[in-house]
Amino acid sequence: MPTIVQSTNQRGAILNYGELITRIARYLKRNDLNDQIPFYISMVEARINSTIKQARELEDAYQATTTAGLNFVTLPERYKSLMNISVIYNSRKIPLNILSDKTLLLYGGESVQGVPTNYSIFGNRVLLHPVPDAAYDIVMSYYTNLPSLDYINSTNWLLEKMPDLYLYGALIERMLRYSRL
């Protein structure tokens, strides 16, 4: 009886960034555009990030420890939007209240210290009020941006689940660029 060897890349499935670039180039039938294909892929990711608001695969958790006298913690990389944030105090998880930057300053700015009860997002920081008087763990659940593809990060959950979205999205990006010339 003959041995059947089954390829892990069935029917030309796109398994990683390199295979995606090869497939796009094959569809375009233009070797002179190969150096532009990564740009088309990044444009697809930008459109996806601006369109997808919530997806289970984009949810993540983060924990940071405050420093006494410092009124902020830094947001994680790829942060998109916050779902919830809490402080751990006396082994209890206490939700923080959101305030605008201006309201946070009206509450006393950096002059009041204690266990944080309020927060505001400013740039890549979570501003806390009162200013922590000790080290506290801040835990948050948040939405991330889609992990970008490149030769080092050659795959992500979206490429694994829906490679055609990348393929056809990149072809559409190429068409959009070409139609403007």
CSV table of C-alpha atoms in Angstrom, one decimal:
chain,number,residue,atom,x,y,z
A,1,MET,CA,0.0,0.0,0.0
A,2,PRO,CA,1.5,3.4,-1.0
A,3,THR,CA,2.2,5.9,1.7
A,4,ILE,CA,0.3,9.2,1.4
A,5,VAL,CA,2.2,12.3,2.5
A,6,GLN,CA,-0.1,15.1,3.2
A,7,SER,CA,1.3,18.7,3.0
A,8,THR,CA,0.7,21.0,5.9
A,9,ASN,CA,0.1,23.7,3.3
A,10,GLN,CA,-3.0,22.2,1.7
A,11,ARG,CA,-4.2,23.6,-1.6
A,12,GLY,CA,-1.7,26.5,-1.3
A,13,ALA,CA,-3.0,27.8,2.0
A,14,ILE,CA,-1.4,31.0,3.1
A,15,LEU,CA,0.4,30.1,6.4
A,16,ASN,CA,2.7,33.1,6.9
A,17,TYR,CA,3.8,36.5,5.7
A,18,GLY,CA,6.2,35.2,3.1
A,19,GLU,CA,3.6,33.0,1.6
A,20,LEU,CA,1.1,35.9,1.6
A,21,ILE,CA,3.6,38.1,-0.3
A,22,THR,CA,4.2,35.3,-2.8
A,23,ARG,CA,0.5,34.8,-3.4
A,24,ILE,CA,-0.2,38.5,-3.8
A,25,ALA,CA,2.7,38.8,-6.3
A,26,ARG,CA,1.3,35.8,-8.2
A,27,TYR,CA,-2.2,37.4,-8.5
A,28,LEU,CA,-0.7,40.8,-9.6
A,29,LYS,CA,1.5,39.1,-12.2
A,30,ARG,CA,3.9,42.0,-11.8
A,31,ASN,CA,7.4,41.3,-10.5
A,32,ASP,CA,8.2,45.0,-10.4
A,33,LEU,CA,5.7,45.5,-7.5
A,34,ASN,CA,7.2,43.0,-5.0
A,35,ASP,CA,8.8,45.8,-2.9
A,36,GLN,CA,5.4,47.5,-2.6
A,37,ILE,CA,3.4,44.5,-1.4
A,38,PRO,CA,4.4,45.0,2.3
A,39,PHE,CA,2.9,48.5,2.0
A,40,TYR,CA,-0.3,47.1,0.7
A,41,ILE,CA,-0.4,44.6,3.6
A,42,SER,CA,0.2,47.4,6.1
A,43,MET,CA,-2.7,49.4,4.5
A,44,VAL,CA,-5.0,46.4,4.9
A,45,GLU,CA,-4.0,46.2,8.6
A,46,ALA,CA,-4.6,49.9,9.1
A,47,ARG,CA,-8.1,49.6,7.5
A,48,ILE,CA,-8.9,46.6,9.7
A,49,ASN,CA,-7.7,48.4,12.9
A,50,SER,CA,-9.9,51.4,12.1
A,51,THR,CA,-12.9,49.3,11.3
A,52,ILE,CA,-12.9,46.5,13.9
A,53,LYS,CA,-14.0,47.8,17.2
A,54,GLN,CA,-14.3,44.6,19.2
A,55,ALA,CA,-13.2,41.1,18.6
A,56,ARG,CA,-12.4,38.4,21.2
A,57,GLU,CA,-8.9,38.0,19.6
A,58,LEU,CA,-8.2,41.7,20.2
A,59,GLU,CA,-8.9,41.5,23.9
A,60,ASP,CA,-5.9,41.5,26.3
A,61,ALA,CA,-5.1,42.1,29.9
A,62,TYR,CA,-2.3,44.1,31.5
A,63,GLN,CA,-1.0,44.7,35.0
A,64,ALA,CA,1.2,47.6,36.1
A,65,THR,CA,2.5,48.6,39.5
A,66,THR,CA,2.3,52.3,40.6
A,67,THR,CA,5.1,54.2,42.1
A,68,ALA,CA,4.4,56.2,45.3
A,69,GLY,CA,4.2,59.9,44.3
A,70,LEU,CA,3.9,59.3,40.6
A,71,ASN,CA,0.4,60.0,39.2
A,72,PHE,CA,0.5,57.6,36.2
A,73,VAL,CA,1.2,54.2,34.7
A,74,THR,CA,2.0,53.6,31.1
A,75,LEU,CA,-0.4,51.9,28.8
A,76,PRO,CA,0.6,48.7,27.1
A,77,GLU,CA,1.9,48.6,23.5
A,78,ARG,CA,-0.8,48.1,20.9
A,79,TYR,CA,-3.4,49.6,23.3
A,80,LYS,CA,-6.5,50.7,21.4
A,81,SER,CA,-9.3,51.2,23.9
A,82,LEU,CA,-10.0,50.4,27.5
A,83,MET,CA,-12.7,47.9,28.7
A,84,ASN,CA,-12.1,48.2,32.4
A,85,ILE,CA,-9.5,49.2,34.9
A,86,SER,CA,-9.1,48.5,38.7
A,87,VAL,CA,-6.7,48.9,41.6
A,88,ILE,CA,-5.9,46.0,43.9
A,89,TYR,CA,-6.2,47.2,47.5
A,90,ASN,CA,-6.4,45.0,50.5
A,91,SER,CA,-6.6,41.9,48.2
A,92,ARG,CA,-9.7,43.4,46.6
A,93,LYS,CA,-10.2,44.5,43.0
A,94,ILE,CA,-11.7,48.0,43.1
A,95,PRO,CA,-12.9,49.5,39.8
A,96,LEU,CA,-11.6,53.0,39.0
A,97,ASN,CA,-13.9,55.8,37.8
A,98,ILE,CA,-13.2,57.6,34.6
A,99,LEU,CA,-12.8,61.4,34.7
A,100,SER,CA,-11.8,63.9,32.1
A,101,ASP,CA,-8.3,65.4,32.4
A,102,LYS,CA,-9.7,68.7,33.4
A,103,THR,CA,-11.9,67.2,36.2
A,104,LEU,CA,-9.0,65.2,37.4
A,105,LEU,CA,-7.0,68.4,37.8
A,106,LEU,CA,-9.9,70.1,39.6
A,107,TYR,CA,-9.9,67.3,42.2
A,108,GLY,CA,-6.5,68.5,43.3
A,109,GLY,CA,-4.1,67.3,40.6
A,110,GLU,CA,-0.9,66.0,42.1
A,111,SER,CA,-1.4,67.4,45.6
A,112,VAL,CA,-3.8,64.7,47.0
A,113,GLN,CA,-2.3,61.3,47.7
A,114,GLY,CA,-3.9,58.0,48.6
A,115,VAL,CA,-5.4,54.9,47.0
A,116,PRO,CA,-6.3,55.7,43.4
A,117,THR,CA,-10.1,55.9,42.8
A,118,ASN,CA,-10.2,57.8,39.5
A,119,TYR,CA,-8.4,57.7,36.2
A,120,SER,CA,-8.1,59.5,32.9
A,121,ILE,CA,-6.3,58.5,29.7
A,122,PHE,CA,-3.8,61.0,28.4
A,123,GLY,CA,-1.6,60.0,25.5
A,124,ASN,CA,0.0,56.7,26.4
A,125,ARG,CA,-0.6,57.1,30.1
A,126,VAL,CA,-3.3,56.3,32.6
A,127,LEU,CA,-3.4,59.3,35.0
A,128,LEU,CA,-4.5,58.4,38.5
A,129,HIS,CA,-6.2,60.3,41.2
A,130,PRO,CA,-5.4,60.5,44.1
A,131,VAL,CA,-1.7,60.2,43.3
A,132,PRO,CA,-0.7,56.8,44.7
A,133,ASP,CA,0.9,57.0,48.1
A,134,ALA,CA,2.3,53.5,47.8
A,135,ALA,CA,2.9,50.7,45.2
A,136,TYR,CA,-0.5,49.4,44.0
A,137,ASP,CA,-1.3,46.9,41.3
A,138,ILE,CA,-3.4,48.4,38.5
A,139,VAL,CA,-5.1,45.8,36.3
A,140,MET,CA,-6.9,46.5,33.1
A,141,SER,CA,-8.7,44.7,30.2
A,142,TYR,CA,-8.3,46.4,26.9
A,143,TYR,CA,-8.6,46.1,23.2
A,144,THR,CA,-5.4,45.9,21.1
A,145,ASN,CA,-4.7,46.7,17.5
A,146,LEU,CA,-4.2,43.8,15.1
A,147,PRO,CA,-0.6,42.5,15.4
A,148,SER,CA,1.2,43.7,12.3
A,149,LEU,CA,2.8,41.1,9.9
A,150,ASP,CA,6.4,41.2,8.8
A,151,TYR,CA,9.2,38.7,8.3
A,152,ILE,CA,9.9,38.5,12.0
A,153,ASN,CA,6.2,38.3,13.1
A,154,SER,CA,5.1,36.2,10.2
A,155,THR,CA,1.6,35.3,11.3
A,156,ASN,CA,-1.2,36.4,13.5
A,157,TRP,CA,-4.7,35.2,14.4
A,158,LEU,CA,-6.4,36.9,11.4
A,159,LEU,CA,-4.0,35.4,8.9
A,160,GLU,CA,-4.5,32.0,10.4
A,161,LYS,CA,-8.3,32.3,10.4
A,162,MET,CA,-9.0,34.4,7.3
A,163,PRO,CA,-5.9,34.6,5.0
A,164,ASP,CA,-8.1,35.6,2.0
A,165,LEU,CA,-9.0,38.8,3.8
A,166,TYR,CA,-5.3,39.8,3.7
A,167,LEU,CA,-5.0,38.6,0.1
A,168,TYR,CA,-8.0,40.4,-1.3
A,169,GLY,CA,-7.5,43.4,0.9
A,170,ALA,CA,-3.9,43.8,-0.5
A,171,LEU,CA,-5.1,43.4,-4.0
A,172,ILE,CA,-7.8,46.1,-3.4
A,173,GLU,CA,-5.2,48.4,-1.9
A,174,ARG,CA,-3.0,47.9,-5.1
A,175,MET,CA,-6.0,48.6,-7.3
A,176,LEU,CA,-6.8,51.8,-5.3
A,177,ARG,CA,-3.2,53.0,-5.7
A,178,TYR,CA,-3.1,52.1,-9.4
A,179,SER,CA,-6.4,53.8,-10.2
A,180,ARG,CA,-5.1,57.1,-8.7
A,181,LEU,CA,-2.2,57.2,-11.1
